[in-house]
Short mmCIF file of C-alpha atoms and ligand atoms in Angstrom, two decimals:
data_model
loop_
_atom_site.label_atom_id
_atom_site.label_comp_id
_atom_site.label_asym_id
_atom_site.label_seq_id
_atom_site.Cartn_x
_atom_site.Cartn_y
_atom_site.Cartn_z
CA MET A 146 -1.66 30.09 -50.96
CA GLN A 147 1.92 28.95 -51.17
CA GLU A 148 2.56 26.42 -53.89
CA GLN A 149 3.61 22.94 -52.79
CA ILE A 150 7.02 22.22 -54.27
CA THR A 151 8.00 18.58 -54.50
CA ASP A 152 11.63 17.78 -54.99
CA ASN A 153 11.68 14.34 -56.54
CA ARG A 154 15.44 13.98 -56.45
CA PRO A 155 16.81 11.21 -54.23
CA ILE A 156 18.34 11.48 -50.77
CA GLY A 157 21.98 10.37 -50.78
CA MET A 158 23.40 8.41 -47.85
CA PHE A 159 26.68 6.72 -47.12
CA ASP A 160 28.51 4.61 -44.57
CA SER A 161 31.64 2.48 -44.59
CA GLY A 162 29.52 -0.64 -45.02
CA VAL A 163 26.25 -2.16 -43.95
CA GLY A 164 25.76 -0.07 -40.76
CA GLY A 165 24.10 2.88 -42.47
CA LEU A 166 21.29 0.58 -43.53
CA THR A 167 20.00 0.83 -39.95
CA VAL A 168 19.41 4.53 -40.73
CA TYR A 169 18.12 3.78 -44.24
CA LYS A 170 15.55 1.38 -42.79
CA GLU A 171 14.16 4.01 -40.40
CA ILE A 172 13.98 6.68 -43.12
CA LYS A 173 12.08 4.30 -45.38
CA LYS A 174 9.63 3.59 -42.55
CA GLN A 175 8.94 7.33 -42.14
CA MET A 176 9.03 8.25 -45.83
CA PRO A 177 8.47 5.20 -48.02
CA ASN A 178 8.19 7.18 -51.25
CA GLU A 179 11.44 9.11 -50.93
CA LYS A 180 14.03 7.52 -53.18
CA ILE A 181 17.35 6.81 -51.46
CA ILE A 182 20.74 6.25 -53.04
CA TYR A 183 22.93 4.38 -50.56
CA LEU A 184 26.68 4.11 -50.85
CA GLY A 185 28.63 1.56 -48.79
CA ASP A 186 32.36 2.25 -48.93
CA THR A 187 33.15 -1.44 -48.39
CA GLU A 188 36.56 -1.08 -50.03
CA LYS A 189 37.70 1.26 -47.25
CA PHE A 190 35.89 -0.42 -44.32
CA PRO A 191 36.47 0.01 -41.39
CA TYR A 192 36.41 3.77 -40.90
CA GLY A 193 36.62 3.53 -37.11
CA SER A 194 40.37 2.94 -36.98
CA LYS A 195 41.40 5.58 -39.56
CA SER A 196 42.81 9.07 -39.04
CA LYS A 197 40.66 12.19 -39.14
CA GLN A 198 42.38 13.35 -42.36
CA THR A 199 41.64 10.02 -44.08
CA ILE A 200 38.01 10.15 -42.95
CA ILE A 201 37.65 13.68 -44.35
CA GLU A 202 39.09 12.57 -47.71
CA LEU A 203 36.83 9.50 -47.88
CA THR A 204 33.80 11.56 -46.89
CA LYS A 205 34.50 14.07 -49.68
CA LYS A 206 34.83 11.27 -52.24
CA ASN A 207 31.57 9.72 -51.11
CA ILE A 208 29.75 13.05 -51.29
CA ASP A 209 31.19 13.78 -54.76
CA PHE A 210 29.96 10.40 -55.95
CA LEU A 211 26.45 10.99 -54.60
CA LEU A 212 26.29 14.52 -56.01
CA LYS A 213 26.96 13.15 -59.49
CA LEU A 214 23.74 11.17 -59.05
CA ASP A 215 21.88 14.43 -58.39
CA VAL A 216 20.83 13.87 -54.78
CA LYS A 217 18.97 16.68 -53.01
CA GLU A 218 20.72 16.18 -49.69
CA ILE A 219 23.28 14.01 -47.97
CA ILE A 220 22.85 11.95 -44.81
CA ILE A 221 26.14 10.83 -43.30
CA ALA A 222 24.84 7.52 -41.92
CA CYS A 223 28.13 6.91 -40.16
CA GLY A 224 29.12 8.04 -36.67
CA THR A 225 32.81 8.07 -37.46
CA ALA A 226 32.45 10.30 -40.54
CA THR A 227 29.96 12.52 -38.69
CA SER A 228 32.29 13.03 -35.75
CA GLN A 229 35.38 13.74 -37.83
CA ALA A 230 34.32 15.15 -41.17
CA LEU A 231 30.87 16.75 -40.95
CA ASP A 232 32.07 20.23 -39.91
CA GLU A 233 34.67 20.18 -42.68
CA VAL A 234 32.36 19.11 -45.51
CA LYS A 235 29.63 21.52 -44.45
CA LYS A 236 32.10 24.33 -45.22
CA ILE A 237 32.78 22.96 -48.72
CA TYR A 238 29.45 21.82 -50.15
CA ASN A 239 26.41 23.90 -50.89
CA ILE A 240 23.84 21.18 -50.16
CA PRO A 241 22.13 20.13 -46.90
CA ILE A 242 24.34 17.59 -45.11
CA GLU A 243 23.13 15.90 -41.92
CA GLY A 244 25.05 13.57 -39.64
CA ILE A 245 23.88 11.29 -36.83
CA ILE A 246 25.05 13.35 -33.86
CA MET A 247 23.21 16.69 -33.73
CA PRO A 248 19.63 15.42 -34.16
CA THR A 249 20.30 12.88 -31.39
CA VAL A 250 21.91 15.46 -29.09
CA GLU A 251 18.87 17.72 -29.50
CA TYR A 252 16.61 14.82 -28.62
CA ILE A 253 18.68 14.00 -25.52
CA ALA A 254 18.86 17.62 -24.36
CA GLU A 255 15.06 17.55 -23.92
CA LYS A 256 15.14 14.49 -21.67
CA GLN A 257 15.29 16.02 -18.20
CA ASN A 258 15.41 12.59 -16.51
CA TYR A 259 18.70 11.72 -18.23
CA LYS A 260 21.61 12.17 -15.82
CA ASN A 261 23.95 9.32 -16.75
CA ILE A 262 24.47 8.51 -20.40
CA GLY A 263 26.73 5.87 -21.92
CA ILE A 264 28.10 6.19 -25.43
CA ILE A 265 29.44 3.25 -27.38
CA ALA A 266 31.06 3.95 -30.75
CA THR A 267 34.13 3.30 -32.87
CA ARG A 268 37.58 4.26 -31.63
CA GLY A 269 37.72 7.28 -33.97
CA THR A 270 34.36 8.59 -32.79
CA ILE A 271 35.14 8.20 -29.09
CA ARG A 272 38.57 9.80 -29.47
CA SER A 273 37.07 12.78 -31.31
CA ASN A 274 34.96 13.46 -28.19
CA ALA A 275 32.28 14.82 -30.53
CA TRP A 276 29.31 13.31 -28.69
CA GLU A 277 30.47 14.43 -25.27
CA ASN A 278 31.29 17.98 -26.45
CA GLU A 279 27.90 18.44 -28.12
CA ILE A 280 25.92 17.00 -25.20
CA LYS A 281 27.83 19.03 -22.62
CA ALA A 282 27.28 22.19 -24.68
CA LYS A 283 23.54 21.75 -24.11
CA ARG A 284 23.36 19.87 -20.80
CA LYS A 285 26.23 20.32 -18.35
CA ASP A 286 24.39 18.28 -15.74
CA ILE A 287 24.63 15.02 -17.71
CA ASN A 288 27.46 12.62 -16.86
CA ILE A 289 28.90 10.95 -19.93
CA TYR A 290 30.58 7.53 -19.98
CA ASN A 291 32.39 6.67 -23.22
CA LYS A 292 33.45 3.27 -24.46
CA GLU A 293 35.14 2.51 -27.76
CA CYS A 294 34.06 -0.85 -29.19
CA PRO A 295 36.31 -1.52 -32.21
CA LEU A 296 35.25 -5.15 -32.67
CA LEU A 297 31.53 -4.52 -33.11
CA ALA A 298 31.42 -3.04 -36.63
CA PRO A 299 33.51 -5.87 -38.18
CA MET A 300 31.31 -8.40 -36.37
CA ALA A 301 28.20 -6.68 -37.73
CA GLU A 302 29.61 -6.88 -41.27
CA GLU A 303 29.88 -10.65 -40.70
CA GLY A 304 26.31 -10.83 -39.40
CA TRP A 305 27.54 -11.90 -35.96
CA THR A 306 25.13 -9.77 -33.98
CA GLU A 307 22.98 -12.20 -32.03
CA ASN A 308 25.28 -15.18 -31.37
CA GLU A 309 27.36 -16.17 -28.34
CA ILE A 310 30.38 -14.19 -29.57
CA ALA A 311 28.18 -11.09 -29.77
CA ARG A 312 26.92 -11.70 -26.22
CA LEU A 313 30.43 -12.10 -24.80
CA THR A 314 31.78 -9.10 -26.67
CA ILE A 315 28.93 -6.81 -25.63
CA LYS A 316 29.21 -8.00 -22.03
CA GLU A 317 32.94 -7.20 -22.01
CA TYR A 318 32.46 -3.74 -23.53
CA ILE A 319 29.68 -2.62 -21.21
CA LYS A 320 30.98 -4.06 -17.95
CA GLY A 321 32.55 -0.76 -16.75
CA PHE A 322 29.41 1.34 -17.09
CA PRO A 323 27.67 2.58 -13.95
CA LYS A 324 23.86 2.55 -13.80
CA LEU A 325 22.78 4.40 -16.96
CA ASP A 326 19.60 6.18 -17.97
CA ALA A 327 20.40 5.85 -21.65
CA LEU A 328 22.96 4.25 -23.94
CA ILE A 329 23.68 5.94 -27.27
CA LEU A 330 24.53 3.60 -30.12
CA GLY A 331 27.07 6.02 -31.56
CA CYS A 332 27.96 3.84 -34.53
CA THR A 333 25.29 2.97 -37.09
CA HIS A 334 26.36 -0.69 -37.08
CA TYR A 335 25.36 -1.07 -33.43
CA PRO A 336 21.54 -1.16 -33.70
CA MET A 337 22.14 -4.64 -35.11
CA PHE A 338 23.19 -5.62 -31.57
CA GLU A 339 20.17 -3.99 -29.93
CA ASN A 340 18.53 -7.25 -28.86
CA VAL A 341 21.69 -8.48 -27.14
CA ILE A 342 22.36 -5.10 -25.51
CA LYS A 343 18.80 -5.10 -24.14
CA GLU A 344 19.41 -8.51 -22.55
CA TYR A 345 22.12 -6.89 -20.41
CA MET A 346 20.48 -3.48 -20.00
CA PRO A 347 16.73 -4.07 -19.81
CA ASP A 348 16.00 -0.81 -17.96
CA VAL A 349 18.19 1.50 -20.02
CA ASP A 350 16.88 3.56 -22.99
CA ILE A 351 18.82 2.32 -26.00
CA ILE A 352 19.18 5.20 -28.44
CA ASN A 353 19.13 4.29 -32.12
CA THR A 354 20.23 7.42 -34.00
CA GLY A 355 18.53 6.27 -37.22
CA LYS A 356 15.07 6.57 -35.65
CA ILE A 357 15.76 10.13 -34.53
CA ILE A 358 17.22 11.22 -37.87
CA ALA A 359 14.26 9.75 -39.72
CA GLN A 360 11.84 11.79 -37.59
CA CYS A 361 13.85 15.00 -38.10
CA LEU A 362 14.06 14.45 -41.82
CA GLU A 363 10.35 13.78 -42.04
CA LYS A 364 9.62 17.08 -40.29
CA ARG A 365 12.00 18.96 -42.58
CA LEU A 366 10.70 17.38 -45.79
CA HIS A 367 7.05 17.23 -44.76
CA ARG A 368 5.99 19.45 -47.65
CA ASN A 369 7.78 17.14 -50.03
CA LYS A 370 4.88 14.80 -50.77
CA ILE A 371 6.13 12.24 -53.25
CA LEU A 372 3.20 10.14 -54.38
CA GLU A 373 4.83 7.25 -56.20
CA PRO A 374 7.46 5.01 -54.56
CA LYS A 375 10.66 4.73 -56.57
CA GLU A 376 13.29 2.01 -56.65
CA ASP A 377 16.22 2.80 -54.34
CA GLU A 378 19.79 2.21 -55.46
CA ILE A 379 22.59 0.63 -53.44
CA TYR A 380 26.21 1.11 -54.49
CA LEU A 381 29.32 -0.49 -53.02
CA THR A 382 32.93 0.43 -53.64
CA ASP A 383 33.89 -3.25 -53.34
CA THR A 384 31.30 -5.89 -54.09
CA GLU A 385 33.35 -8.90 -52.87
CA CYS A 386 31.98 -8.77 -49.35
CA ASN A 387 29.25 -10.09 -47.11
CA PHE A 388 27.10 -6.98 -47.56
CA ILE A 389 24.25 -8.61 -49.49
CA ASN A 390 23.70 -11.32 -46.86
CA VAL A 391 23.57 -8.90 -43.94
CA ALA A 392 21.61 -6.26 -45.88
CA THR A 393 18.96 -8.83 -46.82
CA THR A 394 18.53 -9.70 -43.14
CA ILE A 395 18.29 -6.06 -42.06
CA LEU A 396 15.91 -4.95 -44.80
CA GLN A 397 13.98 -8.22 -45.11
CA LYS A 398 13.98 -8.01 -48.90
CA ASN A 399 16.18 -8.92 -51.83
CA ILE A 400 18.51 -6.18 -52.95
CA ILE A 401 20.49 -5.40 -56.08
CA ILE A 402 24.01 -4.03 -55.71
CA LYS A 403 25.81 -1.76 -58.17
CA LYS A 404 29.55 -1.15 -58.26
CA ALA A 405 30.51 2.43 -57.33
CA GLU A 406 33.57 4.13 -58.82
CA VAL A 407 34.15 6.83 -56.21
CA ASP A 408 37.71 7.71 -57.24
CA SER A 409 36.96 8.80 -60.78
CA ASN A 410 36.81 12.54 -61.66
CA GLU A 411 37.98 13.66 -58.24
CA LYS A 412 37.48 17.27 -57.18
N1 DGL B 169 29.02 2.64 -39.18
C1 DGL B 169 30.15 3.44 -38.91
C2 DGL B 169 29.96 4.37 -37.76
O1 DGL B 169 28.83 4.72 -37.51
C3 DGL B 169 31.51 2.98 -39.25
C4 DGL B 169 32.09 1.77 -38.61
C5 DGL B 169 33.45 1.51 -39.17
O2 DGL B 169 33.61 1.55 -40.39
O3 DGL B 169 34.40 1.32 -38.38
O4 DGL B 169 30.87 4.78 -37.10
#
């Protein structure tokens, strides 16, 4: 009988800010005993308006930081970094690295009833065309409607996700969509707006990438039975921000923040 090997090392995750916690939350639901080290690059937020080259550099720094903490794999809990840097960093690092796009595209490709799909994401993600290219590679019959929503991630960092401003902003961003079967939340900050989006799109499947990634990860690590829960760690590159307030609301628990020095000992 094959021996069960448990890798107790943590999973490393990063985002530009609080958005990746929507992925973190889903992973913890699926695998409560896996330890996670989360890095929020709050000093460099927002990623959505930066160039591809900058995103690649920031992604490498974040991965280097997490590797120093001996993580067993990296989840890029950021749509912008996934769309612009994942292919690049996969060539450089010898560790499993997963982004938010491919697991979701595989999930969508199986949904034969999906003909019209909307994608909302940051400007950088939409301009990269990564979602559309990957979906079309698997399902040419699906019509894709893209919309960049640059105001949503900063609003989410402020915790403005269920107020009147959120309603007006969402309404404005989605007004051009035809009748959709599904709407992909292509930025990890956007599940925080899910309740408001559902008010306007009650019959549309709202796709939260974090839920899909958590299921994929659980399947991949299913032999990794960690028996004791361990304390997660949350690092920020700049701690003078609203992160704690929003994070406490998302995770429904008190959190402790550590300061991350991602620029030291660069590769
Ligand atoms: N949460 C991120 C994403 O999924 C980044 C948002 C931003 O920093 O602009 O794209």
